[in-house]
Amino acid sequence: MCEVLERKDQKHKLDYDREEPKDITKSLMILSERSLHEFLASEPDIYTVDDLKVRYRYSFLFQIPT
């Protein structure tokens, strides 16, 4: 049983475990941005500028006071 506890302690000492998920996430975001750029450039916009103006004009009604 002591061996199992020692192994768990050693596992937490590895530095790359803490940084790896951020690196993977960032890399996947960059990859998807580059690979989908040409495809998305030819697609029509879903929202227009007028849609965004309406959304932000009424957004103050839903703000939570601090």
PDB file of C-alpha atoms in Angstrom:
ATOM      1  CA  MET A   1       0.000   0.000   0.000  1.00  0.00           C
ATOM      2  CA  CYS A   2       2.875   2.367   0.696  1.00  0.00           C
ATOM      3  CA  GLU A   3       4.163   1.818  -2.836  1.00  0.00           C
ATOM      4  CA  VAL A   4       0.861   2.983  -4.291  1.00  0.00           C
ATOM      5  CA  LEU A   5       0.955   6.174  -2.228  1.00  0.00           C
ATOM      6  CA  GLU A   6       4.543   6.835  -3.305  1.00  0.00           C
ATOM      7  CA  ARG A   7       3.596   6.446  -6.966  1.00  0.00           C
ATOM      8  CA  LYS A   8       0.731   8.909  -6.589  1.00  0.00           C
ATOM      9  CA  ASP A   9       3.091  11.424  -4.998  1.00  0.00           C
ATOM     10  CA  GLN A  10       5.591  11.023  -7.832  1.00  0.00           C
ATOM     11  CA  LYS A  11       2.887  11.549 -10.410  1.00  0.00           C
ATOM     12  CA  HIS A  12       2.000  14.966  -8.978  1.00  0.00           C
ATOM     13  CA  LYS A  13       5.617  16.127  -9.224  1.00  0.00           C
ATOM     14  CA  LEU A  14       5.598  16.111 -13.028  1.00  0.00           C
ATOM     15  CA  ASP A  15       5.520  19.701 -14.302  1.00  0.00           C
ATOM     16  CA  TYR A  16       4.220  18.971 -17.780  1.00  0.00           C
ATOM     17  CA  ASP A  17       0.918  17.661 -16.422  1.00  0.00           C
ATOM     18  CA  ARG A  18      -0.108  21.154 -15.406  1.00  0.00           C
ATOM     19  CA  GLU A  19       0.791  22.889 -18.663  1.00  0.00           C
ATOM     20  CA  GLU A  20      -0.118  20.265 -21.224  1.00  0.00           C
ATOM     21  CA  PRO A  21      -3.906  20.851 -21.471  1.00  0.00           C
ATOM     22  CA  LYS A  22      -3.387  24.569 -22.192  1.00  0.00           C
ATOM     23  CA  ASP A  23      -0.802  23.801 -24.855  1.00  0.00           C
ATOM     24  CA  ILE A  24      -3.041  21.213 -26.487  1.00  0.00           C
ATOM     25  CA  THR A  25      -6.050  23.526 -26.431  1.00  0.00           C
ATOM     26  CA  LYS A  26      -4.100  26.414 -27.927  1.00  0.00           C
ATOM     27  CA  SER A  27      -2.606  24.191 -30.625  1.00  0.00           C
ATOM     28  CA  LEU A  28      -6.004  22.772 -31.569  1.00  0.00           C
ATOM     29  CA  MET A  29      -7.504  26.252 -31.802  1.00  0.00           C
ATOM     30  CA  ILE A  30      -4.712  27.401 -34.114  1.00  0.00           C
ATOM     31  CA  LEU A  31      -5.030  24.261 -36.230  1.00  0.00           C
ATOM     32  CA  SER A  32      -8.798  24.618 -36.615  1.00  0.00           C
ATOM     33  CA  GLU A  33      -8.461  28.313 -37.447  1.00  0.00           C
ATOM     34  CA  ARG A  34      -5.956  27.585 -40.202  1.00  0.00           C
ATOM     35  CA  SER A  35      -7.711  24.545 -41.618  1.00  0.00           C
ATOM     36  CA  LEU A  36     -11.193  26.097 -41.699  1.00  0.00           C
ATOM     37  CA  HIS A  37     -10.153  29.550 -42.904  1.00  0.00           C
ATOM     38  CA  GLU A  38     -10.767  28.949 -46.619  1.00  0.00           C
ATOM     39  CA  PHE A  39     -14.027  27.106 -46.000  1.00  0.00           C
ATOM     40  CA  LEU A  40     -15.447  29.778 -43.702  1.00  0.00           C
ATOM     41  CA  ALA A  41     -14.296  32.648 -45.908  1.00  0.00           C
ATOM     42  CA  SER A  42     -16.689  31.525 -48.643  1.00  0.00           C
ATOM     43  CA  GLU A  43     -19.644  30.986 -46.282  1.00  0.00           C
ATOM     44  CA  PRO A  44     -22.237  33.751 -45.821  1.00  0.00           C
ATOM     45  CA  ASP A  45     -22.395  35.538 -42.484  1.00  0.00           C
ATOM     46  CA  ILE A  46     -25.110  34.279 -40.165  1.00  0.00           C
ATOM     47  CA  TYR A  47     -25.512  37.569 -38.305  1.00  0.00           C
ATOM     48  CA  THR A  48     -25.514  41.026 -39.802  1.00  0.00           C
ATOM     49  CA  VAL A  49     -24.259  44.205 -38.171  1.00  0.00           C
ATOM     50  CA  ASP A  50     -27.894  45.224 -37.602  1.00  0.00           C
ATOM     51  CA  ASP A  51     -28.520  42.010 -35.644  1.00  0.00           C
ATOM     52  CA  LEU A  52     -25.609  42.806 -33.366  1.00  0.00           C
ATOM     53  CA  LYS A  53     -26.777  46.366 -32.808  1.00  0.00           C
ATOM     54  CA  VAL A  54     -30.168  45.128 -31.643  1.00  0.00           C
ATOM     55  CA  ARG A  55     -28.603  42.603 -29.306  1.00  0.00           C
ATOM     56  CA  TYR A  56     -26.268  45.081 -27.654  1.00  0.00           C
ATOM     57  CA  ARG A  57     -28.839  47.855 -27.506  1.00  0.00           C
ATOM     58  CA  TYR A  58     -30.990  45.784 -25.146  1.00  0.00           C
ATOM     59  CA  SER A  59     -28.200  44.027 -23.285  1.00  0.00           C
ATOM     60  CA  PHE A  60     -28.298  46.583 -20.452  1.00  0.00           C
ATOM     61  CA  LEU A  61     -31.707  45.210 -19.420  1.00  0.00           C
ATOM     62  CA  PHE A  62     -30.150  41.883 -18.497  1.00  0.00           C
ATOM     63  CA  GLN A  63     -27.125  43.076 -16.556  1.00  0.00           C
ATOM     64  CA  ILE A  64     -26.893  41.956 -12.949  1.00  0.00           C
ATOM     65  CA  PRO A  65     -26.202  44.808 -10.516  1.00  0.00           C
ATOM     66  CA  THR A  66     -23.098  44.434  -8.357  1.00  0.00           C
TER      67      THR A  66
END
